[in-house]
Short mmCIF file of C-alpha atoms in Angstrom, two decimals:
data_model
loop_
_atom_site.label_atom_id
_atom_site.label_comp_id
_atom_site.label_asym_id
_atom_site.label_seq_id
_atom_site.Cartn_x
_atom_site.Cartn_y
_atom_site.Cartn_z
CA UNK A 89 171.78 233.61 -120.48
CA UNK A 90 169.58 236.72 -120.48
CA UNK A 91 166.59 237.00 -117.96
CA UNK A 92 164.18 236.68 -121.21
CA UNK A 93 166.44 233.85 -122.89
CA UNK A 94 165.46 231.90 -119.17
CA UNK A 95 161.79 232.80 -118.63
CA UNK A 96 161.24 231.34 -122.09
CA UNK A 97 163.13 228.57 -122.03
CA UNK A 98 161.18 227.66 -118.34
CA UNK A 99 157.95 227.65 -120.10
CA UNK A 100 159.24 226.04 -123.15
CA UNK A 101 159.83 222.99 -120.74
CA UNK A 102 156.79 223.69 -118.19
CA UNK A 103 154.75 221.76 -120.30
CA UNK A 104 155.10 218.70 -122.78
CA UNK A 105 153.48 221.13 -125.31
CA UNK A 106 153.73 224.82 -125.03
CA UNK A 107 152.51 227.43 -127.74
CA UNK A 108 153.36 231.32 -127.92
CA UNK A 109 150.73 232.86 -129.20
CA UNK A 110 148.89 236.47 -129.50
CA UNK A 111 145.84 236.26 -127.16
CA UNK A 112 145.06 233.00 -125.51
CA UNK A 113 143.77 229.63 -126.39
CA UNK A 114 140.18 230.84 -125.14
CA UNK A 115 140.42 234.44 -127.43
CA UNK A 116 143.27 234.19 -129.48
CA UNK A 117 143.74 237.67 -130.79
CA UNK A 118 145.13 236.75 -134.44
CA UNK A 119 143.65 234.53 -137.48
CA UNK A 120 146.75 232.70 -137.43
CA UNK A 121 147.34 232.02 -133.40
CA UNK A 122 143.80 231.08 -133.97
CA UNK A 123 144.34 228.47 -136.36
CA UNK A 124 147.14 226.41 -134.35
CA UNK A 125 145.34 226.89 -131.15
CA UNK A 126 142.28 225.73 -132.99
CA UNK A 127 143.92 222.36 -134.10
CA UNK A 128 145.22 221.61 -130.98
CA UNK A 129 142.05 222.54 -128.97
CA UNK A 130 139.81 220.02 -131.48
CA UNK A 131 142.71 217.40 -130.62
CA UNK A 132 142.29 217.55 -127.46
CA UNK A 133 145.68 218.26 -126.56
CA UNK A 134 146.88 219.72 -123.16
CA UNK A 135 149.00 222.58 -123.79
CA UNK A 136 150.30 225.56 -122.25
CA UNK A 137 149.32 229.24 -124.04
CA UNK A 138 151.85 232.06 -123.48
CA UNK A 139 150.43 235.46 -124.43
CA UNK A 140 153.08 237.66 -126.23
CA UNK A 141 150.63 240.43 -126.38
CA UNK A 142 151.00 240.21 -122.39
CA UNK A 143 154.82 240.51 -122.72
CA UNK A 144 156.77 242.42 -124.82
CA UNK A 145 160.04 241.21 -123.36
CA UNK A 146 158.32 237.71 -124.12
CA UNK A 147 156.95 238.66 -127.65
CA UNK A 148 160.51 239.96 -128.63
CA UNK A 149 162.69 236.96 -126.97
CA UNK A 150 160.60 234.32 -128.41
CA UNK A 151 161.11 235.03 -131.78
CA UNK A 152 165.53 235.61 -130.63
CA UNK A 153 164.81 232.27 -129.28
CA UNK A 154 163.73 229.89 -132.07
CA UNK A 155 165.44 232.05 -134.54
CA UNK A 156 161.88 232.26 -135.69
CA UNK A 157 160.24 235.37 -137.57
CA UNK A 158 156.66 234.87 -136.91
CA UNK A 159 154.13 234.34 -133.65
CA UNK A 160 152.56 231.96 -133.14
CA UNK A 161 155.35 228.98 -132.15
CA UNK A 162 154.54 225.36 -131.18
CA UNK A 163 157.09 223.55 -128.86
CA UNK A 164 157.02 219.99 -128.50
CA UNK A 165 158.76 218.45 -125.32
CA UNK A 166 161.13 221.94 -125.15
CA UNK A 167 161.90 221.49 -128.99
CA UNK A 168 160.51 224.44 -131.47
CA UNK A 169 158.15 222.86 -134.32
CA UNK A 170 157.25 225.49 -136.21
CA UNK A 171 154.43 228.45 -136.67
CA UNK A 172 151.20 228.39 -138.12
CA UNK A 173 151.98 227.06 -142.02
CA UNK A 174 154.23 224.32 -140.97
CA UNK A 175 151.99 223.16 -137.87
CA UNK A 176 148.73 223.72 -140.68
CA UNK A 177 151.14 220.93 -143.16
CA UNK A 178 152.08 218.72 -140.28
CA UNK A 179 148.39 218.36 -139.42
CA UNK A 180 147.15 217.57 -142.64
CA UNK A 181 149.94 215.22 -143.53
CA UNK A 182 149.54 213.06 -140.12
CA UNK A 183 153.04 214.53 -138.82
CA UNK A 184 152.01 216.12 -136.05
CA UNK A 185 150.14 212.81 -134.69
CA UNK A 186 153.18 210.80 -134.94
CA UNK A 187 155.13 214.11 -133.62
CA UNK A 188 152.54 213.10 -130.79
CA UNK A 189 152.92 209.89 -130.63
CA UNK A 190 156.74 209.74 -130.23
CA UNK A 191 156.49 212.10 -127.76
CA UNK A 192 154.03 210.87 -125.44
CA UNK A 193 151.39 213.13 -125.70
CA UNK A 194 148.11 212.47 -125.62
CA UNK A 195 145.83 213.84 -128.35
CA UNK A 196 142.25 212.57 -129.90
CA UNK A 197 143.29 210.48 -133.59
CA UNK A 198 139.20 210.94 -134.34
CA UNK A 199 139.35 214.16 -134.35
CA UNK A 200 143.02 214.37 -136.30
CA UNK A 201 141.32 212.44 -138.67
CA UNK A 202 138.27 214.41 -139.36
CA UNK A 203 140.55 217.68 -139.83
CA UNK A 204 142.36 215.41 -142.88
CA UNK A 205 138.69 214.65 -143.94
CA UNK A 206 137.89 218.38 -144.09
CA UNK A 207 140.46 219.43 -145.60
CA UNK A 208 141.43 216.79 -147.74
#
């Protein structure tokens, strides 16, 4: 396993929920890390951010990793569950909250809810 292929998959499984993204979850530095940081942050979920912009080794590997195209990525317990489309479809469909749920994480269901209202 390469150096990169074991630094990611450490913070892949640092934290029950882990998200590669370009900036952080306080300035994201793209409209579509935004978006998934975003819906998490309004959830009320606890994640980890990794900053590819802060890596290129990192911002390279990740995307080797998941066999994955496109930053950002959302991890669930160590598992890859997709970028910004499929995380913006599992929201909106209630997938993600039983993602969640399964998986022991703790997130707010108001506030799930009221993104389905808004966009609904």
């Amino acid at each position: 396993m390469s150096d990169v292929k074991s630094r990611i998959d450490e913070q892949v499984k640092s934290k029950d929920v882990v998200l590669f993204m370009k900036g952080t979850k306080e300035m994201p530095q793209c409209g579509f890390s935004s978006r998934v940081a975003g819906v998490l942050n309004y959830m009320g979920v606890d994640y980890a951010d990794v900053n590819v912009l802060a890596d290129e080794e990192i911002r390279q590997g990740i995307k080797d990793y998941s066999d994955w195209p496109t930053i950002p990525q959302l991890y669930i317990k160590g598992e890859f569950v997709g970028g910004c489309d499929i995380i913006t479809e599992m929201t909106l469909s209630g997938e993600l909250d039983t993602m969640f749920e399964d998986n022991g994480v703790g997130f707010d269901k108001d506030a799930a809810d009221k993104i389905r209202e808004a966009n609904g």
